[in-house]
Tab-separated table of C-alpha atoms and ligand atoms in Angstrom:
chain	number	residue	atom	x	y	z
A	1	MET	CA	2.960	22.716	17.222
A	2	LYS	CA	2.429	22.055	13.511
A	3	THR	CA	4.180	18.989	11.958
A	4	ILE	CA	5.611	19.504	8.513
A	5	VAL	CA	6.478	16.518	6.371
A	6	GLY	CA	7.925	16.206	2.887
A	7	LEU	CA	8.855	12.939	1.104
A	8	GLU	CA	11.299	11.687	-1.484
A	9	ILE	CA	10.271	8.311	-2.821
A	10	HIS	CA	12.491	6.023	-4.877
A	11	VAL	CA	10.488	3.653	-7.024
A	12	GLN	CA	11.980	0.788	-8.921
A	13	LEU	CA	10.401	0.903	-12.345
A	14	ALA	CA	9.123	-2.488	-13.603
A	15	THR	CA	11.104	-2.567	-16.868
A	16	THR	CA	12.439	-5.916	-18.042
A	17	THR	CA	15.972	-4.504	-18.545
A	18	LYS	CA	18.144	-1.969	-16.757
A	19	LEU	CA	18.299	1.788	-17.296
A	20	PHE	CA	21.484	1.962	-19.370
A	21	CYS	CA	22.116	-1.610	-20.564
A	22	GLY	CA	20.292	-4.826	-21.595
A	23	CYS	CA	20.867	-6.774	-18.313
A	24	SER	CA	17.769	-8.342	-16.908
A	25	THR	CA	16.078	-6.656	-13.861
A	26	ASP	CA	14.738	-9.916	-12.633
A	27	TYR	CA	17.620	-10.465	-10.256
A	28	ARG	CA	15.893	-11.372	-7.025
A	29	ASP	CA	16.727	-14.963	-5.710
A	30	ASP	CA	19.669	-15.198	-8.243
A	31	GLU	CA	23.311	-15.566	-7.474
A	32	PRO	CA	25.143	-12.249	-6.874
A	33	ASN	CA	26.813	-10.567	-9.845
A	34	THR	CA	24.980	-12.653	-12.486
A	35	HIS	CA	23.051	-9.730	-14.036
A	36	CYS	CA	25.989	-7.521	-14.908
A	37	CYS	CA	27.839	-6.280	-17.977
A	38	PRO	CA	30.607	-3.688	-18.562
A	39	ILE	CA	28.000	-0.815	-18.634
A	40	CYS	CA	26.324	-1.495	-15.247
A	41	LEU	CA	29.748	-2.505	-13.757
A	42	GLY	CA	30.976	0.945	-14.829
A	43	LEU	CA	34.080	-0.475	-16.719
A	44	PRO	CA	36.292	2.150	-18.401
A	45	GLY	CA	35.053	2.987	-21.946
A	46	ALA	CA	31.592	1.416	-21.524
A	47	LEU	CA	28.961	3.800	-22.862
A	48	PRO	CA	25.328	3.923	-21.619
A	49	ARG	CA	22.252	3.418	-23.891
A	50	LEU	CA	19.084	4.820	-22.412
A	51	ASN	CA	16.143	2.424	-21.962
A	52	ARG	CA	13.166	3.900	-23.791
A	53	LYS	CA	10.655	1.997	-21.676
A	54	ALA	CA	11.957	3.542	-18.515
A	55	VAL	CA	11.439	6.982	-19.953
A	56	GLU	CA	7.940	6.118	-21.008
A	57	TYR	CA	7.168	4.716	-17.593
A	58	GLY	CA	8.411	7.950	-16.034
A	59	LEU	CA	6.188	10.003	-18.400
A	60	ARG	CA	3.188	7.855	-17.591
A	61	VAL	CA	3.670	8.751	-13.942
A	62	ALA	CA	4.133	12.408	-14.934
A	63	LYS	CA	0.874	12.451	-16.870
A	64	ALA	CA	-1.042	10.628	-14.082
A	65	LEU	CA	0.192	13.171	-11.465
A	66	ASP	CA	-0.824	16.023	-13.858
A	67	MET	CA	2.775	17.280	-14.163
A	68	GLU	CA	4.505	19.582	-16.654
A	69	VAL	CA	7.121	17.911	-18.834
A	70	PRO	CA	9.683	20.514	-19.894
A	71	GLU	CA	10.937	20.652	-23.512
A	72	GLU	CA	14.252	19.385	-22.403
A	73	SER	CA	15.559	17.398	-19.460
A	74	GLU	CA	19.090	16.177	-18.923
A	75	PHE	CA	21.027	13.455	-17.087
A	76	ALA	CA	23.836	14.513	-14.711
A	77	ARG	CA	26.642	12.760	-12.778
A	78	LYS	CA	26.385	12.781	-8.998
A	79	ASN	CA	29.958	12.164	-7.838
A	80	TYR	CA	30.722	10.323	-4.701
A	81	PHE	CA	32.712	7.272	-3.638
A	82	TYR	CA	31.048	4.273	-2.173
A	83	PRO	CA	31.706	0.594	-2.805
A	84	ASP	CA	28.250	-0.209	-4.201
A	85	LEU	CA	28.813	2.510	-6.942
A	86	PRO	CA	31.235	1.059	-9.332
A	87	LYS	CA	31.775	4.261	-11.506
A	88	ALA	CA	32.144	6.519	-8.433
A	89	TYR	CA	29.241	8.524	-9.813
A	90	GLN	CA	25.535	7.886	-10.180
A	91	VAL	CA	23.777	8.915	-13.304
A	92	THR	CA	20.702	10.853	-12.239
A	93	GLN	CA	18.785	14.082	-13.180
A	94	TYR	CA	19.712	17.264	-11.337
A	95	ASP	CA	18.598	20.711	-12.358
A	96	LYS	CA	16.687	19.505	-15.413
A	97	PRO	CA	14.314	16.790	-14.170
A	98	LEU	CA	11.922	14.777	-16.351
A	99	ALA	CA	8.826	16.505	-14.994
A	100	VAL	CA	7.682	19.172	-12.532
A	101	ALA	CA	4.678	20.507	-10.603
A	102	GLY	CA	2.165	17.697	-10.036
A	103	THR	CA	-0.526	16.840	-7.524
A	104	VAL	CA	-1.878	13.861	-5.606
A	105	GLU	CA	-5.272	14.012	-3.769
A	106	ILE	CA	-5.395	12.464	-0.338
A	107	GLU	CA	-7.617	12.545	2.727
A	108	ASP	CA	-6.374	14.614	5.638
A	109	ASP	CA	-6.723	13.615	9.301
A	110	GLU	CA	-10.253	14.985	9.461
A	111	GLY	CA	-11.317	12.928	6.398
A	112	HIS	CA	-11.379	15.964	4.069
A	113	GLU	CA	-9.827	15.830	0.611
A	114	LYS	CA	-6.539	17.732	0.329
A	115	ILE	CA	-3.862	18.117	-2.294
A	116	VAL	CA	-0.164	17.135	-1.860
A	117	ARG	CA	1.981	18.989	-4.388
A	118	ILE	CA	4.607	17.034	-6.194
A	119	THR	CA	7.768	19.073	-6.826
A	120	ARG	CA	9.465	16.936	-9.439
A	121	VAL	CA	10.078	13.416	-10.733
A	122	HIS	CA	13.387	12.333	-12.239
A	123	LEU	CA	15.072	9.197	-13.496
A	124	GLU	CA	18.219	7.651	-12.024
A	125	GLU	CA	20.061	4.427	-11.733
A	126	ASP	CA	20.066	2.370	-8.608
A	127	PRO	CA	23.530	1.572	-7.108
A	128	GLY	CA	24.570	-1.986	-6.290
A	129	ARG	CA	24.116	-3.458	-2.866
A	130	LEU	CA	26.503	-4.160	0.027
A	131	VAL	CA	26.159	-7.506	1.711
A	132	HIS	CA	27.419	-7.660	5.164
A	133	VAL	CA	28.662	-11.071	6.106
A	134	ALA	CA	27.199	-12.441	9.241
A	135	GLY	CA	29.565	-13.474	12.234
A	136	GLY	CA	31.702	-10.383	12.544
A	137	SER	CA	33.674	-10.730	9.302
A	138	LYS	CA	36.318	-8.097	8.559
A	139	TYR	CA	34.938	-7.396	4.992
A	140	SER	CA	31.666	-6.870	3.128
A	141	LEU	CA	30.626	-8.277	-0.197
A	142	VAL	CA	29.210	-6.194	-3.155
A	143	ASP	CA	26.471	-7.425	-5.370
A	144	TYR	CA	26.043	-5.368	-8.609
A	145	ASN	CA	22.880	-7.177	-9.802
A	146	ARG	CA	20.860	-4.118	-8.630
A	147	SER	CA	23.339	-1.685	-10.237
A	148	GLY	CA	21.575	0.170	-13.024
A	149	ILE	CA	18.052	-0.766	-12.147
A	150	PRO	CA	15.899	2.257	-13.220
A	151	LEU	CA	14.561	4.366	-10.362
A	152	LEU	CA	11.984	7.114	-10.545
A	153	GLU	CA	12.577	9.541	-7.700
A	154	ILE	CA	9.363	11.424	-6.739
A	155	VAL	CA	9.727	14.457	-4.558
A	156	THR	CA	6.862	16.103	-2.805
A	157	GLU	CA	6.434	19.663	-1.291
A	158	PRO	CA	6.302	19.719	2.522
A	159	ASP	CA	2.530	19.476	2.454
A	160	MET	CA	1.786	16.654	4.890
A	161	ARG	CA	0.885	17.499	8.498
A	162	SER	CA	1.155	14.181	10.341
A	163	PRO	CA	2.794	10.741	10.084
A	164	GLN	CA	-0.732	9.299	9.255
A	165	GLU	CA	-1.036	11.637	6.339
A	166	ALA	CA	2.331	10.615	5.048
A	167	ARG	CA	1.271	7.006	5.171
A	168	ARG	CA	-2.000	7.728	3.313
A	169	PHE	CA	-0.079	9.674	0.621
A	170	LEU	CA	2.313	6.730	0.151
A	171	ASN	CA	-0.638	4.316	-0.070
A	172	LYS	CA	-2.276	6.576	-2.643
A	173	LEU	CA	0.875	6.987	-4.593
A	174	ARG	CA	1.527	3.190	-4.603
A	175	THR	CA	-2.074	2.588	-5.829
A	176	ILE	CA	-1.616	5.027	-8.758
A	177	LEU	CA	1.783	3.395	-9.655
A	178	GLU	CA	0.144	-0.020	-9.639
A	179	TYR	CA	-2.705	1.183	-11.821
A	180	LEU	CA	-0.251	2.569	-14.200
A	181	GLY	CA	1.588	-0.858	-14.418
A	182	VAL	CA	4.988	0.795	-13.942
A	183	PHE	CA	5.759	-0.635	-10.571
A	184	ASP	CA	5.622	-4.029	-8.771
A	185	GLY	CA	4.852	-3.355	-5.154
A	186	ASP	CA	5.261	-7.016	-4.154
A	187	ARG	CA	8.996	-6.918	-4.944
A	188	GLU	CA	11.170	-6.454	-1.958
A	189	GLY	CA	12.832	-3.039	-1.819
A	190	SER	CA	10.794	-1.705	-4.821
A	191	LEU	CA	9.968	1.461	-2.957
A	192	ARG	CA	12.254	3.314	-0.574
A	193	VAL	CA	11.523	6.600	1.181
A	194	ASP	CA	13.499	9.543	2.608
A	195	ALA	CA	11.311	11.714	4.902
A	196	ASN	CA	11.911	15.314	5.795
A	197	ILE	CA	10.262	16.326	9.058
A	198	SER	CA	10.229	19.500	11.135
A	199	LEU	CA	8.054	21.167	13.758
A	200	GLU	CA	6.919	24.594	12.885
A	201	GLY	CA	9.571	27.220	13.671
A	202	SER	CA	12.297	24.489	14.149
A	203	VAL	CA	14.854	22.959	11.778
A	204	ARG	CA	14.462	20.129	9.326
A	205	VAL	CA	15.564	16.508	9.986
A	206	GLU	CA	15.910	14.031	7.154
A	207	VAL	CA	15.326	10.319	7.907
A	208	LYS	CA	16.933	8.175	5.200
A	209	ASN	CA	16.090	4.913	3.433
A	210	ILE	CA	12.956	3.737	4.926
A	211	SER	CA	11.683	0.675	3.191
A	212	SER	CA	8.028	0.314	4.085
A	213	TYR	CA	4.927	2.513	4.571
A	214	LYS	CA	4.525	1.369	8.129
A	215	GLY	CA	8.184	2.218	8.604
A	216	VAL	CA	7.532	5.741	7.363
A	217	GLU	CA	4.749	6.258	9.730
A	218	LYS	CA	6.712	4.842	12.654
A	219	ALA	CA	9.887	6.783	11.917
A	220	LEU	CA	7.942	10.024	11.668
A	221	THR	CA	5.916	9.352	14.809
A	222	PHE	CA	9.245	8.713	16.619
A	223	GLU	CA	10.654	11.915	15.271
A	224	VAL	CA	7.695	13.999	16.228
A	225	THR	CA	7.982	12.814	19.843
A	226	ARG	CA	11.762	13.162	19.891
A	227	GLN	CA	11.732	16.652	18.550
A	228	LYS	CA	8.907	17.840	20.756
A	229	ASN	CA	10.654	16.492	23.839
A	230	LEU	CA	13.823	18.393	22.902
A	231	LEU	CA	11.912	21.616	22.433
A	232	ARG	CA	10.058	21.140	25.626
A	233	ARG	CA	13.190	20.802	27.592
A	234	GLY	CA	14.438	24.008	26.042
A	235	GLN	CA	16.981	22.245	23.789
A	236	THR	CA	17.319	22.707	20.036
A	237	VAL	CA	16.738	20.202	17.287
A	238	THR	CA	19.920	19.646	15.175
A	239	ARG	CA	19.623	19.856	11.435
A	240	GLU	CA	20.866	16.392	10.468
A	241	THR	CA	20.344	13.146	8.652
A	242	ARG	CA	19.187	10.259	10.673
A	243	HIS	CA	18.772	6.535	9.921
A	244	PHE	CA	15.667	4.545	10.877
A	245	MET	CA	16.315	1.258	12.670
A	246	GLU	CA	13.297	-0.617	11.518
A	247	GLY	CA	13.500	-3.428	14.112
A	248	ARG	CA	13.708	-1.041	17.083
A	249	GLY	CA	11.337	1.677	15.675
A	250	ILE	CA	13.786	4.471	16.375
A	251	THR	CA	15.984	6.886	14.492
A	252	THR	CA	19.646	7.458	15.109
A	253	SER	CA	21.957	10.261	14.053
A	254	ALA	CA	24.032	9.542	10.994
A	255	ARG	CA	27.567	10.895	10.669
A	256	SER	CA	27.363	14.588	10.122
A	257	LYS	CA	29.886	14.305	7.254
A	258	GLU	CA	27.077	13.078	4.979
A	259	GLU	CA	25.516	16.459	5.367
A	260	GLU	CA	28.591	18.239	4.010
A	261	ARG	CA	28.961	16.107	0.933
A	262	ASP	CA	29.436	18.115	-2.277
A	263	TYR	CA	28.346	15.932	-5.245
A	264	ARG	CA	29.943	18.130	-7.901
A	265	TYR	CA	27.083	17.558	-10.308
A	266	PHE	CA	27.699	18.136	-13.939
A	267	PRO	CA	25.850	17.102	-17.128
A	268	GLU	CA	26.437	13.430	-18.221
A	269	PRO	CA	28.527	13.800	-21.424
A	270	ASP	CA	27.792	10.258	-22.606
A	271	LEU	CA	23.923	10.982	-22.973
A	272	ARG	CA	22.193	13.484	-25.033
A	273	PRO	CA	19.629	15.835	-23.473
A	274	LEU	CA	16.132	14.197	-23.451
A	275	ARG	CA	13.463	15.834	-25.622
A	276	VAL	CA	10.351	13.845	-24.908
A	277	ALA	CA	7.589	16.364	-23.991
A	278	GLU	CA	5.754	15.435	-27.230
A	279	TRP	CA	5.589	11.803	-26.216
A	280	VAL	CA	3.138	12.691	-23.442
A	281	ALA	CA	0.130	13.356	-25.726
A	282	ALA	CA	0.452	9.735	-27.112
A	283	ILE	CA	0.256	8.212	-23.634
A	284	ASP	CA	-3.052	6.393	-23.016
A	285	LEU	CA	-3.730	6.345	-19.257
A	286	PRO	CA	-5.818	3.630	-17.731
A	287	GLU	CA	-8.751	4.634	-15.459
A	288	LEU	CA	-7.029	5.944	-12.324
A	289	PRO	CA	-8.046	5.354	-8.631
A	290	VAL	CA	-10.068	8.593	-8.173
A	291	ALA	CA	-12.059	8.104	-11.463
A	292	ARG	CA	-12.655	4.553	-10.668
A	293	LYS	CA	-13.875	5.384	-7.143
A	294	ASN	CA	-16.283	7.954	-8.496
A	295	ARG	CA	-17.546	5.558	-11.167
A	296	PHE	CA	-18.141	2.862	-8.583
A	297	VAL	CA	-20.279	5.209	-6.499
A	298	GLU	CA	-22.269	6.269	-9.557
A	299	GLN	CA	-22.600	2.959	-11.483
A	300	TYR	CA	-23.017	0.538	-8.496
A	301	GLY	CA	-24.743	2.879	-6.056
A	302	ILE	CA	-22.284	1.843	-3.243
A	303	SER	CA	-20.963	4.053	-0.372
A	304	LEU	CA	-17.973	6.295	-0.864
A	305	ASN	CA	-16.158	4.362	1.922
A	306	HIS	CA	-16.683	1.042	0.142
A	307	ALA	CA	-15.668	2.484	-3.169
A	308	ARG	CA	-12.467	3.879	-1.585
A	309	THR	CA	-11.575	0.528	-0.048
A	310	LEU	CA	-12.365	-1.412	-3.209
A	311	THR	CA	-10.421	0.849	-5.563
A	312	GLY	CA	-7.391	1.028	-3.165
A	313	ASP	CA	-5.928	-1.913	-5.061
A	314	PRO	CA	-6.492	-2.514	-8.771
A	315	LYS	CA	-6.728	-6.336	-8.206
A	316	LEU	CA	-9.344	-5.927	-5.609
A	317	ALA	CA	-11.364	-3.507	-7.789
A	318	ASP	CA	-11.221	-5.957	-10.712
A	319	PHE	CA	-12.441	-8.692	-8.332
A	320	TYR	CA	-15.296	-6.615	-7.111
A	321	GLU	CA	-16.391	-5.869	-10.697
A	322	GLU	CA	-16.472	-9.578	-11.337
A	323	VAL	CA	-18.848	-10.368	-8.479
A	324	ALA	CA	-20.904	-7.043	-8.465
A	325	GLY	CA	-23.367	-8.482	-10.963
A	326	VAL	CA	-25.061	-10.552	-8.200
A	327	ASP	CA	-25.962	-7.476	-6.189
A	328	PRO	CA	-23.609	-4.494	-6.180
A	329	VAL	CA	-24.335	-3.236	-2.693
A	330	LEU	CA	-24.328	-6.652	-1.096
A	331	ALA	CA	-21.100	-7.457	-2.998
A	332	ALA	CA	-19.439	-4.240	-1.837
A	333	THR	CA	-20.261	-4.905	1.852
A	334	TRP	CA	-19.055	-8.494	1.741
A	335	VAL	CA	-15.961	-7.886	-0.182
A	336	SER	CA	-14.734	-4.855	1.720
A	337	ASP	CA	-15.970	-5.610	5.157
A	338	THR	CA	-15.879	-9.370	5.432
A	339	LEU	CA	-13.714	-10.890	2.729
A	340	LEU	CA	-10.826	-8.444	3.240
A	341	GLY	CA	-10.777	-9.058	6.973
A	342	GLU	CA	-10.727	-12.748	6.546
A	343	LEU	CA	-7.922	-12.495	3.975
A	344	ASN	CA	-5.831	-10.262	6.161
A	345	TYR	CA	-6.266	-12.664	9.060
A	346	ARG	CA	-4.864	-15.528	6.886
A	347	ASP	CA	-2.290	-13.319	5.217
A	348	MET	CA	-3.760	-14.227	1.816
A	349	SER	CA	-4.025	-12.080	-1.225
A	350	ILE	CA	-7.233	-11.553	-3.259
A	351	ALA	CA	-5.587	-13.262	-6.140
A	352	ALA	CA	-5.958	-16.651	-4.258
A	353	VAL	CA	-9.720	-16.439	-4.229
A	354	PRO	CA	-11.781	-17.534	-7.325
A	355	PRO	CA	-14.391	-14.764	-7.879
A	356	GLY	CA	-16.977	-17.377	-9.040
A	357	ARG	CA	-17.061	-18.926	-5.630
A	358	ILE	CA	-17.658	-15.604	-3.963
A	359	ALA	CA	-20.365	-14.733	-6.627
A	360	GLU	CA	-22.127	-18.051	-5.722
A	361	LEU	CA	-21.910	-17.244	-1.961
A	362	LEU	CA	-23.362	-13.767	-2.652
A	363	GLY	CA	-26.136	-15.468	-4.560
A	364	LEU	CA	-27.004	-17.731	-1.493
A	365	LEU	CA	-27.078	-14.618	0.732
A	366	LYS	CA	-29.137	-12.648	-1.696
A	367	GLU	CA	-31.789	-15.352	-1.932
A	368	GLU	CA	-31.652	-15.728	1.789
A	369	THR	CA	-30.834	-19.378	1.463
A	370	ILE	CA	-28.305	-18.807	4.238
A	371	THR	CA	-27.991	-16.123	7.009
A	372	ASP	CA	-25.080	-13.704	7.187
A	373	ALA	CA	-23.610	-15.656	10.075
A	374	ALA	CA	-23.803	-18.888	8.055
A	375	GLY	CA	-22.227	-17.019	5.097
A	376	VAL	CA	-19.189	-16.100	7.197
A	377	GLN	CA	-18.848	-19.809	8.215
A	378	VAL	CA	-18.960	-20.844	4.547
A	379	LEU	CA	-16.407	-18.174	3.666
A	380	ARG	CA	-14.036	-19.282	6.398
A	381	GLU	CA	-14.268	-22.918	5.246
A	382	MET	CA	-13.452	-21.943	1.716
A	383	LEU	CA	-10.545	-19.687	2.618
A	384	ASP	CA	-9.077	-22.184	5.033
A	385	ALA	CA	-9.105	-24.762	2.196
A	386	CYS	CA	-7.474	-22.123	-0.216
A	387	ALA	CA	-4.795	-21.243	2.447
A	388	ARG	CA	-3.848	-24.927	2.745
A	389	GLY	CA	-3.523	-25.152	-1.010
A	390	LYS	CA	-6.479	-27.377	-1.387
A	391	PRO	CA	-9.176	-26.956	-3.992
A	392	CYS	CA	-11.789	-24.261	-3.118
A	393	GLU	CA	-15.005	-26.006	-2.492
A	394	MET	CA	-18.296	-24.627	-3.919
A	395	PRO	CA	-20.326	-22.650	-1.333
A	396	ALA	CA	-23.543	-24.546	-1.961
A	397	ALA	CA	-21.752	-27.797	-1.364
A	398	ILE	CA	-20.422	-26.582	2.003
A	399	VAL	CA	-23.898	-25.365	3.082
A	400	LYS	CA	-25.250	-28.876	2.277
A	401	ARG	CA	-22.383	-30.821	3.962
A	402	GLU	CA	-22.436	-28.709	7.089
A	403	GLY	CA	-26.311	-28.281	7.198
A	404	LEU	CA	-26.017	-24.507	7.218
A	405	GLY	CA	-29.107	-23.841	5.269
A	406	LYS	CA	-31.365	-21.258	6.825
A	407	ALA	CA	-33.892	-22.852	9.119
A	408	THR	CA	-37.576	-21.911	9.396
A	409	GLY	CA	-39.057	-20.563	12.577
A	410	GLY	CA	-40.717	-23.752	13.668
A	411	GLU	CA	-37.577	-25.687	13.635
A	412	PHE	CA	-36.255	-23.554	16.439
A	413	THR	CA	-39.253	-23.430	18.745
A	414	PRO	CA	-37.831	-26.191	21.058
A	415	VAL	CA	-34.497	-24.337	21.242
A	416	VAL	CA	-36.243	-20.999	21.968
A	417	GLN	CA	-38.357	-22.649	24.677
A	418	ALA	CA	-35.150	-24.301	26.303
A	419	VAL	CA	-33.360	-20.949	26.260
A	420	ILE	CA	-36.301	-19.143	27.869
A	421	ALA	CA	-36.682	-21.792	30.522
A	422	ALA	CA	-32.976	-21.621	31.316
A	423	ASN	CA	-32.845	-17.869	31.635
A	424	PRO	CA	-35.664	-16.648	33.884
A	425	GLN	CA	-33.796	-13.564	34.943
A	426	ALA	CA	-33.439	-12.306	31.336
A	427	VAL	CA	-37.131	-13.123	30.639
A	428	GLU	CA	-38.096	-11.039	33.651
A	429	ASP	CA	-35.826	-8.203	32.480
A	430	TYR	CA	-37.467	-8.362	29.111
A	431	ARG	CA	-40.917	-8.220	30.671
A	432	ILE	CA	-40.080	-5.024	32.636
A	433	GLY	CA	-38.793	-3.399	29.346
A	434	LYS	CA	-35.064	-4.011	29.281
A	435	LYS	CA	-34.229	-4.171	25.457
A	436	GLY	CA	-30.865	-5.794	26.033
A	437	ALA	CA	-32.444	-8.874	27.557
A	438	LEU	CA	-34.031	-9.790	24.144
A	439	ASN	CA	-30.680	-9.524	22.444
A	440	PHE	CA	-29.162	-11.736	25.025
A	441	LEU	CA	-31.822	-14.444	24.561
A	442	VAL	CA	-31.530	-14.230	20.734
A	443	GLY	CA	-27.785	-14.512	21.109
A	444	GLN	CA	-28.185	-17.766	23.156
A	445	VAL	CA	-30.462	-19.238	20.494
A	446	MET	CA	-27.988	-18.217	17.701
A	447	LYS	CA	-25.238	-19.974	19.599
A	448	GLU	CA	-27.233	-23.148	19.982
A	449	THR	CA	-28.176	-23.168	16.338
A	450	ARG	CA	-24.836	-22.154	14.822
A	451	GLY	CA	-26.114	-18.954	13.162
A	452	ARG	CA	-28.604	-20.643	10.916
A	453	ALA	CA	-31.535	-18.459	11.924
A	454	ASP	CA	-32.237	-15.010	10.826
A	455	PRO	CA	-31.659	-12.832	14.034
A	456	ARG	CA	-34.617	-10.575	13.312
A	457	GLU	CA	-36.908	-13.484	12.807
A	458	LEU	CA	-35.606	-15.083	15.976
A	459	GLY	CA	-36.253	-11.889	17.915
A	460	ARG	CA	-39.798	-12.057	16.845
A	461	ILE	CA	-40.221	-15.722	17.811
A	462	VAL	CA	-38.532	-15.185	21.201
A	463	SER	CA	-40.731	-12.207	22.099
A	464	GLU	CA	-43.843	-14.022	20.890
A	465	CYS	CA	-42.960	-17.061	22.957
A	466	ILE	CA	-42.469	-14.974	26.095
A	467	GLU	CA	-45.645	-12.897	25.529
A	468	THR	CA	-47.961	-15.867	24.759
A	469	GLY	CA	-46.412	-17.687	27.669
A	470	GLY	CA	-45.400	-20.439	25.326
A	471	VAL	CA	-42.985	-21.742	27.867
B	501	LIG	ZN1	24.401	-4.375	-17.532
């Protein structure tokens, strides 16, 4: 049964002021209702003034997604009553959006490249926020600091075929938005998703207001199972809106009234139609993820997988370019395979790591002053210090202090002899041709010597010792 997924993504644009007034958008951690004025509070007679930067940001996205920008677009009023919406209408774009018909390239579940079509992008204002008072209070509070924050709504065609594809699409989109500098992904609530999902031949269900990528994948996975189970039992899927309960990982039916809402859209009389198609030519786009990925493969001779990982985050890609000079392939392997894993484990961001330290570590590895295993130990020492807010020690100093310098064969002979003597069964297995036995013996020596010896060299020494009867 084919799964069909389409997404609507609301992105908070990283402008410094709101969409229709001069109030600051830097409201997080501030007292409620301190970033408000008559315009974003919707007081009678207040007139909106469009933020030029928000339009420019919207057009940057349109250009990056290869979209058409029509001669004219238009703002409209979407009428509904809700306490977080002071005017009782939201200014958005309806039948004349900012841009239409774009594309984003992702990998499908088989690892092949595929295109997800973008239907439209449009600008709109964020409503305020309801704050539910803990402890069973009879009332809720309203904070209008968020009211009027510029949003870009990005709508896709139903081109995704699994929850995993949807997550990959969102990751890709987020990367593009970060490269464009129009979005701050670290801000809480800066990206919210509504997901449409259906199984082939059945009706569509909309899951509203999911606030993380993992949430999208989880909500969709839950829906696929729920809908399949209904159909298997001979029941039908109801066309409805559902809410995702992030904590419980399930979706629940929303009141069906929401379905029937008629928003009575009409053109916003206080704003003129937008004629900005000619601005697009003047927009200078930065190098985007796909181009950067291809350049990394070509310029540095690294694998496509490494290039993909490294360019998945502009900060990581910049970091890589700072340390690639030592040895591009070695740097790609260490940054994407080892460093990223160690950072994730400590919940640290790449911004916390000084590139100079990693370049020095790569130098030690390249010159074979230390082994890979010792390199990992040095890296862990450095990151542990960083994570505790301590100064990041130089790798060479750690190697010296901990005695991690690569040792020569002779230094290990006594350890090798002791290991051979202690494991007669493994020695016997090796003699009769069991390959694994050698790895076991080498592993024992590595353990005894804290990874300071090159495993290949050790393998040679161990087999020599056994064959020459050096025990
Ligand atoms: Zn305001």
